[in-house]
PDB file of C-alpha atoms in Angstrom:
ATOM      1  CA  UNK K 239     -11.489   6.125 -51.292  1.00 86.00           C
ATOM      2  CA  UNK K 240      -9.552   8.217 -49.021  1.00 92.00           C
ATOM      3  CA  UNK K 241      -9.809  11.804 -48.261  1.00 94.00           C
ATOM      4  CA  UNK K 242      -7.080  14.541 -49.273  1.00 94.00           C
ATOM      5  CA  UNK K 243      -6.596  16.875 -46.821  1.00 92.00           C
ATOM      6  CA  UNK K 244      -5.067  20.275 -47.792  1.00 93.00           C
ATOM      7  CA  UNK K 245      -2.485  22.281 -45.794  1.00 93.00           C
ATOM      8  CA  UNK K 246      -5.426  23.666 -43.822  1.00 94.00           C
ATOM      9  CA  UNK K 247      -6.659  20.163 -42.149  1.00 91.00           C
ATOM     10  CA  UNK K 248      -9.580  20.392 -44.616  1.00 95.00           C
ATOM     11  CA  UNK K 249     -10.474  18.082 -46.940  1.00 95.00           C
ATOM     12  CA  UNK K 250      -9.865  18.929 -50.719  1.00 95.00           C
ATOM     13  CA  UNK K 251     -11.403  15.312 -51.968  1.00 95.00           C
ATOM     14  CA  UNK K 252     -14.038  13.332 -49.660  1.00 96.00           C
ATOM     15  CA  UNK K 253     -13.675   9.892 -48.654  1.00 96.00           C
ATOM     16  CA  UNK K 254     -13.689   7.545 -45.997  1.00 97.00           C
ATOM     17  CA  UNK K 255     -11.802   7.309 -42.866  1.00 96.00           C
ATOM     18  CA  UNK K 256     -10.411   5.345 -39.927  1.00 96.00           C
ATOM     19  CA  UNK K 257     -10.310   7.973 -36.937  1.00 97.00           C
ATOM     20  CA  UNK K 258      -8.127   7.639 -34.067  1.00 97.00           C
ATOM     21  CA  UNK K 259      -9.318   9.009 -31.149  1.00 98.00           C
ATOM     22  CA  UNK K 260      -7.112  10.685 -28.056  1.00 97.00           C
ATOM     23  CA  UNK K 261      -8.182  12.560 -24.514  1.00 97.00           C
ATOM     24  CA  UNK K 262      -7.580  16.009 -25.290  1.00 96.00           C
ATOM     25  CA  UNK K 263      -5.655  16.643 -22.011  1.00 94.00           C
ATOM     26  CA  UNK K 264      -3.505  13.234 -21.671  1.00 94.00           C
ATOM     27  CA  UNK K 265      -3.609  12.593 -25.336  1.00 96.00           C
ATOM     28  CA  UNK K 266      -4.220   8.680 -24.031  1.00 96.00           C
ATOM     29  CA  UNK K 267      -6.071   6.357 -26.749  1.00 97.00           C
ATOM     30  CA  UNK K 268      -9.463   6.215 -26.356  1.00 96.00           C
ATOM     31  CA  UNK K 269     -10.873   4.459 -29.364  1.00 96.00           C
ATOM     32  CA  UNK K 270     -11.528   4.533 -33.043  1.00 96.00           C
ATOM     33  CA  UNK K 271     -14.797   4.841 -35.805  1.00 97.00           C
ATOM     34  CA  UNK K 272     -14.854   4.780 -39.743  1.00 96.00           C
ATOM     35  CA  UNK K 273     -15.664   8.498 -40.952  1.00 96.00           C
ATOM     36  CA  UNK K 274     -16.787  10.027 -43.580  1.00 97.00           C
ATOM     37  CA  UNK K 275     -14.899  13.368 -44.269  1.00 96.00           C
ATOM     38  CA  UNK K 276     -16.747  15.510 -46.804  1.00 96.00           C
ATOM     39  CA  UNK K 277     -15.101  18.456 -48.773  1.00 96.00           C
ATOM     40  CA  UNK K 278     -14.275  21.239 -47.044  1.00 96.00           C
ATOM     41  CA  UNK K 279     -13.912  18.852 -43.317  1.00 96.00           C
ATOM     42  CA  UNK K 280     -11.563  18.194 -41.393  1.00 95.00           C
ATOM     43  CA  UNK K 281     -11.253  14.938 -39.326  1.00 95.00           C
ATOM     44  CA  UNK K 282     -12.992  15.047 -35.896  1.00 96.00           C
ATOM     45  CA  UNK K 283     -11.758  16.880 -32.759  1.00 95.00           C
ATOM     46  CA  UNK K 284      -9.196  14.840 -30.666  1.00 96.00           C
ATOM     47  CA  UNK K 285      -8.664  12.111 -33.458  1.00 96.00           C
ATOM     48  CA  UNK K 286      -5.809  11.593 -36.061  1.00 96.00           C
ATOM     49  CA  UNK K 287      -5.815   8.947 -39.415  1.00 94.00           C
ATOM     50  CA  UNK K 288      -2.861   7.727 -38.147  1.00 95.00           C
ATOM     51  CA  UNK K 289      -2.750   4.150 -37.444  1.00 94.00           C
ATOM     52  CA  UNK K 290      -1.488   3.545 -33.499  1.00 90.00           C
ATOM     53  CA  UNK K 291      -0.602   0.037 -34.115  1.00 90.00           C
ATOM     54  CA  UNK K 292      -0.556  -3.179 -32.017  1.00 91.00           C
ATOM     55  CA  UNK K 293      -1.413  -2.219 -28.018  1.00 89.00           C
ATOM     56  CA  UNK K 294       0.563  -3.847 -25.039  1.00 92.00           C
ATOM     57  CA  UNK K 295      -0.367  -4.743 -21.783  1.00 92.00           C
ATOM     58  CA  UNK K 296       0.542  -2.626 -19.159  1.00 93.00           C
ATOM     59  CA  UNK K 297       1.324   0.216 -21.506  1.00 96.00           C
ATOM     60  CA  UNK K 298      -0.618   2.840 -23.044  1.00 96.00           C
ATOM     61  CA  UNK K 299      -1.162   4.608 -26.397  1.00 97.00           C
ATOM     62  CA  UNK K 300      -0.722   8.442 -26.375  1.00 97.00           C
ATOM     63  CA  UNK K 301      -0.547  10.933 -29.393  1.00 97.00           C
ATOM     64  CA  UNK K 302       2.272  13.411 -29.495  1.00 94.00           C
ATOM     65  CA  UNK K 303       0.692  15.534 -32.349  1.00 92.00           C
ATOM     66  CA  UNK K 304       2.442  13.744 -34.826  1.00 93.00           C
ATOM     67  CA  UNK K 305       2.599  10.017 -33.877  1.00 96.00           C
ATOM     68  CA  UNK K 306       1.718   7.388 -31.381  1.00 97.00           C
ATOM     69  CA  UNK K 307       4.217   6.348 -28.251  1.00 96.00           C
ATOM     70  CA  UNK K 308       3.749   3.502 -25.967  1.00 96.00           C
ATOM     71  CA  UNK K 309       4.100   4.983 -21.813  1.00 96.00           C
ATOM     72  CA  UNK K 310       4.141   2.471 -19.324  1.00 96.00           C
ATOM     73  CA  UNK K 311       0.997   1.915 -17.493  1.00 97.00           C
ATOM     74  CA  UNK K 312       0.759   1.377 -13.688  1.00 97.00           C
ATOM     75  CA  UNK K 313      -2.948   3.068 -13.089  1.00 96.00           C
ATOM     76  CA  UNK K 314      -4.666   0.934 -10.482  1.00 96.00           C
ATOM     77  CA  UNK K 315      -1.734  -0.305  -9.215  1.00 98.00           C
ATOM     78  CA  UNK K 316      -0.280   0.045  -5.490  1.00 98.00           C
ATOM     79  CA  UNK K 317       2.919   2.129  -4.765  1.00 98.00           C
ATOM     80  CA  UNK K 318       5.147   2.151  -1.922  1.00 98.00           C
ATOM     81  CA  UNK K 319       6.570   5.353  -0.864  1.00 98.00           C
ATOM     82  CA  UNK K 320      10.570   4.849  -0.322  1.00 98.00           C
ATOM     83  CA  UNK K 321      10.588   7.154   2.504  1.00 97.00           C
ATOM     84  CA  UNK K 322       7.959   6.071   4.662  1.00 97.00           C
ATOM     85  CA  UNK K 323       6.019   3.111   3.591  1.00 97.00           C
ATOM     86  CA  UNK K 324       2.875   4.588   3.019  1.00 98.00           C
ATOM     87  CA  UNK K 325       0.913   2.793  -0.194  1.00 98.00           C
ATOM     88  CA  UNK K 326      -0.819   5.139  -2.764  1.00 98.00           C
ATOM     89  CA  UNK K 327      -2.312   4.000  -6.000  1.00 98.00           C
ATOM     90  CA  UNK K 328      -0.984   5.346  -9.217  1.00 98.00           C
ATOM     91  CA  UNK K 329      -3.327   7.080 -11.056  1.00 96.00           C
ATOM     92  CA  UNK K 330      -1.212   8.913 -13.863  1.00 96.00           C
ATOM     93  CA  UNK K 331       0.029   7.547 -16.985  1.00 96.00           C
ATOM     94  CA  UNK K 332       3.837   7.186 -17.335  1.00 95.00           C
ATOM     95  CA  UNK K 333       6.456   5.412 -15.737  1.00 96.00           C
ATOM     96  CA  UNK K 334       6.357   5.261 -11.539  1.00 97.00           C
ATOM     97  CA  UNK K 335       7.740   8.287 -10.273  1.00 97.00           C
ATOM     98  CA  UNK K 336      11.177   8.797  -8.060  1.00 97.00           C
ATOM     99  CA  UNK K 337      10.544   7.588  -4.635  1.00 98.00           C
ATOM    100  CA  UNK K 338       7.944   4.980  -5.339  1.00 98.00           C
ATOM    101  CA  UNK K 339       8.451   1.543  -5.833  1.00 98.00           C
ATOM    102  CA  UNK K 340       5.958  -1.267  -7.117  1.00 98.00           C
ATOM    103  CA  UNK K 341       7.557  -3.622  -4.691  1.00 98.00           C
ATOM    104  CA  UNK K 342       5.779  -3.817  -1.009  1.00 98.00           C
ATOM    105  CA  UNK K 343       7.945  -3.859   2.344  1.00 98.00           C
ATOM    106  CA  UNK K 344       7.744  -6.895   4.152  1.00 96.00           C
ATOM    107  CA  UNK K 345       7.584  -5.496   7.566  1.00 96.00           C
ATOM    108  CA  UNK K 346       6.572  -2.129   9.116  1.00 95.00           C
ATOM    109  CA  UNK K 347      10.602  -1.798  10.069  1.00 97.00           C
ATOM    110  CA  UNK K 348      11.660  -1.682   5.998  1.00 98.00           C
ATOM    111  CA  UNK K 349      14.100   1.212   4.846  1.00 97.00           C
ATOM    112  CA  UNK K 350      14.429   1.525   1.181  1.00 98.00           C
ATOM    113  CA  UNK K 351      18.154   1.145   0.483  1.00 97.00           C
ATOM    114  CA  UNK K 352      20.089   0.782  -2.608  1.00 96.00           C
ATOM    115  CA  UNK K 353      17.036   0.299  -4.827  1.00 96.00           C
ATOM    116  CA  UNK K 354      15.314  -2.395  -2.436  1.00 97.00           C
ATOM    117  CA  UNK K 355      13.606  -2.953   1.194  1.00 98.00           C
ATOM    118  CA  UNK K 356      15.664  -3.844   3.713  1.00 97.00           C
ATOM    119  CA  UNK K 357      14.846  -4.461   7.701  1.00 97.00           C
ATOM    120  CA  UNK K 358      16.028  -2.345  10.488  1.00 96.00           C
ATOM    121  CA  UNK K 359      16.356  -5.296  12.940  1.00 95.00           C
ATOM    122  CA  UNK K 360      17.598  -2.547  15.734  1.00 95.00           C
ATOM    123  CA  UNK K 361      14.373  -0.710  15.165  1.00 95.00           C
ATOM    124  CA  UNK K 362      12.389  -3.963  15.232  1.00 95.00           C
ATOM    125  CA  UNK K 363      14.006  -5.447  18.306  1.00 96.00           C
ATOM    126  CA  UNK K 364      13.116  -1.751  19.891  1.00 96.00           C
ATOM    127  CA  UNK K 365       9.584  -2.186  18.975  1.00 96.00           C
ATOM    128  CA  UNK K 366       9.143  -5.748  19.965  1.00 96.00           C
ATOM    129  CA  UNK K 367      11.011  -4.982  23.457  1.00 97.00           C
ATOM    130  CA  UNK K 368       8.601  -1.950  23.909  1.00 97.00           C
ATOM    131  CA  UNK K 369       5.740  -4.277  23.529  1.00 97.00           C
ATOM    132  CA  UNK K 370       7.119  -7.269  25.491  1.00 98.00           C
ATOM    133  CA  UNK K 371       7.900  -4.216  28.239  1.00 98.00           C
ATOM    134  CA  UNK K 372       4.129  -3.331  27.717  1.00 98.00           C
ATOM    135  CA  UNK K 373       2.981  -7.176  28.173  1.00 98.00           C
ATOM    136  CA  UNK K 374       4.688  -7.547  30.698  1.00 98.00           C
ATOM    137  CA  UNK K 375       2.972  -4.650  32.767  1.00 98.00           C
ATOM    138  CA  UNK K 376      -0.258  -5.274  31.686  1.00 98.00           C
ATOM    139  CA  UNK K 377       0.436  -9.209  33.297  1.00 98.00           C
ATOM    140  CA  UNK K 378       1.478  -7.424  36.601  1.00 98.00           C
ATOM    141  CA  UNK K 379      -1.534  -5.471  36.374  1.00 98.00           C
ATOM    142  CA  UNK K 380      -3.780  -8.531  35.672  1.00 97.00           C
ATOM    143  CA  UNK K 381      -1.867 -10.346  38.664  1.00 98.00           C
ATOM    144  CA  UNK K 382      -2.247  -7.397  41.102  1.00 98.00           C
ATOM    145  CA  UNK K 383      -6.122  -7.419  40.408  1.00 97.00           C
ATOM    146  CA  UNK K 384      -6.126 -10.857  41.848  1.00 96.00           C
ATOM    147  CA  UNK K 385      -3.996 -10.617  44.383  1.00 97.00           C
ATOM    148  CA  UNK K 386      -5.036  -7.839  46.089  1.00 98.00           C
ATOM    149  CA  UNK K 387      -8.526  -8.895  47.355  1.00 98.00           C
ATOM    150  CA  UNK K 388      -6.845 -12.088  48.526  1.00 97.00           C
ATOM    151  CA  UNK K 389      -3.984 -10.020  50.580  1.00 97.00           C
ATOM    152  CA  UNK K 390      -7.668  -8.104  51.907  1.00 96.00           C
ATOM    153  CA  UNK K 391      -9.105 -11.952  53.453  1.00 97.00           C
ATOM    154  CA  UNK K 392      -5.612 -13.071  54.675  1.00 96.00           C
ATOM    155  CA  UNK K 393      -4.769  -9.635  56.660  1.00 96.00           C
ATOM    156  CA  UNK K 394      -8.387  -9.284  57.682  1.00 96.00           C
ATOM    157  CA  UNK K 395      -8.138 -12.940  58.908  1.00 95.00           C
ATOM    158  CA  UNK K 396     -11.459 -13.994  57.032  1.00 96.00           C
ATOM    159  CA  UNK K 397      -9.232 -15.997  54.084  1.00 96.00           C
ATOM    160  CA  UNK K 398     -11.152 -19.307  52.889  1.00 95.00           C
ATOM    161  CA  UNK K 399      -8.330 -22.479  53.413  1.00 96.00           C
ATOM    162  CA  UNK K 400      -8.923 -23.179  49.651  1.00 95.00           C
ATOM    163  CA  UNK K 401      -7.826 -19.347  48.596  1.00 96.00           C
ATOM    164  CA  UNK K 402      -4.294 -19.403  50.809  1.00 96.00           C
ATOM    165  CA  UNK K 403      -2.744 -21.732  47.659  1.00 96.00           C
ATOM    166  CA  UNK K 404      -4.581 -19.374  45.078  1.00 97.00           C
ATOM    167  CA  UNK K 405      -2.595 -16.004  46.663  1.00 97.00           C
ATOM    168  CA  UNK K 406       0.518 -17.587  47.149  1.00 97.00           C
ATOM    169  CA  UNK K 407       0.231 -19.439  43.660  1.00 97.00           C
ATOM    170  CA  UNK K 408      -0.255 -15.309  41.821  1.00 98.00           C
ATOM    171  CA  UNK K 409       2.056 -13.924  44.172  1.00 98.00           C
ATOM    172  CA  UNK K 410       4.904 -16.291  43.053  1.00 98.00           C
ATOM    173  CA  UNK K 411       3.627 -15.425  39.286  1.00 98.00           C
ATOM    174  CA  UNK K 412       3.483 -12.171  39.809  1.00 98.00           C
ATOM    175  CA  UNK K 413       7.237 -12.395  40.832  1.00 98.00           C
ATOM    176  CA  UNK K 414       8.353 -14.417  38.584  1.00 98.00           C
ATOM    177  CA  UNK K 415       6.775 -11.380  36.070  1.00 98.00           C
ATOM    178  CA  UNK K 416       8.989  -9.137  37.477  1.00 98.00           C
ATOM    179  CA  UNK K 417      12.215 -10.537  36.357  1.00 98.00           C
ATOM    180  CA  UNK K 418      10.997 -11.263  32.670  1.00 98.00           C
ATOM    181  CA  UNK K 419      13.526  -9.639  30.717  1.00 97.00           C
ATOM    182  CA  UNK K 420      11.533  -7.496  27.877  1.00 97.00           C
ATOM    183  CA  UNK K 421      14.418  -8.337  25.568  1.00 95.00           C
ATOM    184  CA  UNK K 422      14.265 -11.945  25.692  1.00 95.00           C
ATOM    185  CA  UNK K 423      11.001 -13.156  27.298  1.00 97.00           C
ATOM    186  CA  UNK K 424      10.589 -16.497  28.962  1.00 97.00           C
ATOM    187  CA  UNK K 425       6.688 -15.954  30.569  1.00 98.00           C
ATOM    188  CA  UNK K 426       6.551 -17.856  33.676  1.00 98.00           C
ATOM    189  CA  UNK K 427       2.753 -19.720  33.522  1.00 97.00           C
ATOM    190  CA  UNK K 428      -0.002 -18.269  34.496  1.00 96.00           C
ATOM    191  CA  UNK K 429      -2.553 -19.451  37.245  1.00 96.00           C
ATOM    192  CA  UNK K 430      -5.810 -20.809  36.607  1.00 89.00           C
ATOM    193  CA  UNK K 431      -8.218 -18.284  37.354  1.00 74.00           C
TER     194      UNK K 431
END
């Protein structure tokens, strides 16, 4: 038998009871137990006899007061900020907020337009031009470190026969460095070592 509750939450006639329970700060679902409500009861803190129906994936149960509603349920799941890329994961119950999106950029260059990622090629062909441009001096660098204690020998007149090919062969490479174009690189070969 079922209990009667009066207008004060208590009950007026015992009886048994399904209780629904709810966080008392989210009001999210967090499970049920059969009760027994004796006269003069009410039902347990944070719980409600009414029934919250079939769950869905992906969404959660939460208690108004007065009756169950279904919010969406992304906790645990990555975010994209739509102004600068950064992830975050969602830890709230409800529906993603404005200026997230679910769906990941596809490059570090992405700007979120019109409700999806696209690429700014300018700011990508910047970036990989800066880093061709930084390549390329590091190779110059590399080159020079070879060269120079070869240029030593030869003006000092103590350069093996063997070595004369090796400076001339890093010279030319080093040369050929020099007119790499950042923006289009074609990297001459290297010498053996």
């Amino acid at each position: 038998m079922k209990p009667v509750f009066g207008e004060d939450g208590h009950a007026t006639t015992a009886g048994e009871v399904r209780a629904y329970y709810f966080d008392h700060i989210t009001g999210e679902y967090t499970g049920w137990s059969d009760e027994f409500i004796n006269i003069g009861v009410s039902m347990p803190g944070c719980s409600t006899d009414i029934d919250l129906g079939e769950e869905i994936s992906g969404f959660a149960m939460v208690f108004t007061g007065k009756r169950w509603e279904m919010k969406e349920d992304h906790r645990g799941e990555k975010v994209y900020s739509t102004s600068d890329r950064k992830v975050s994961v969602i830890d709230y119950i409800g529906p993603v907020r404005e200026g997230f999106t679910l769906v990941a950029p596809l490059t570090q260059f992405d700007k979120w337009i019109d409700g999806k990622w696209v690429t700014d090629a300018s700011e990508q062909n910047e970036a990989i031009t800066l880093s061709n441009t930084q390549q390329k001096a590091a190779l110059i660098l590399e080159a020079s470190s070879y060269i120079a204690p070869l240029v030593d020998a030869r003006d000092g007149g103590y350069i093996d026969d063997a070595d004369v090919p090796v400076l001339a062969a890093w010279q030319k490479y080093r040369y050929a460095l020099t007119k790499v174009d950042p923006a289009k690189p074609v990297w001459p070969e290297r010498p053996a070592s």
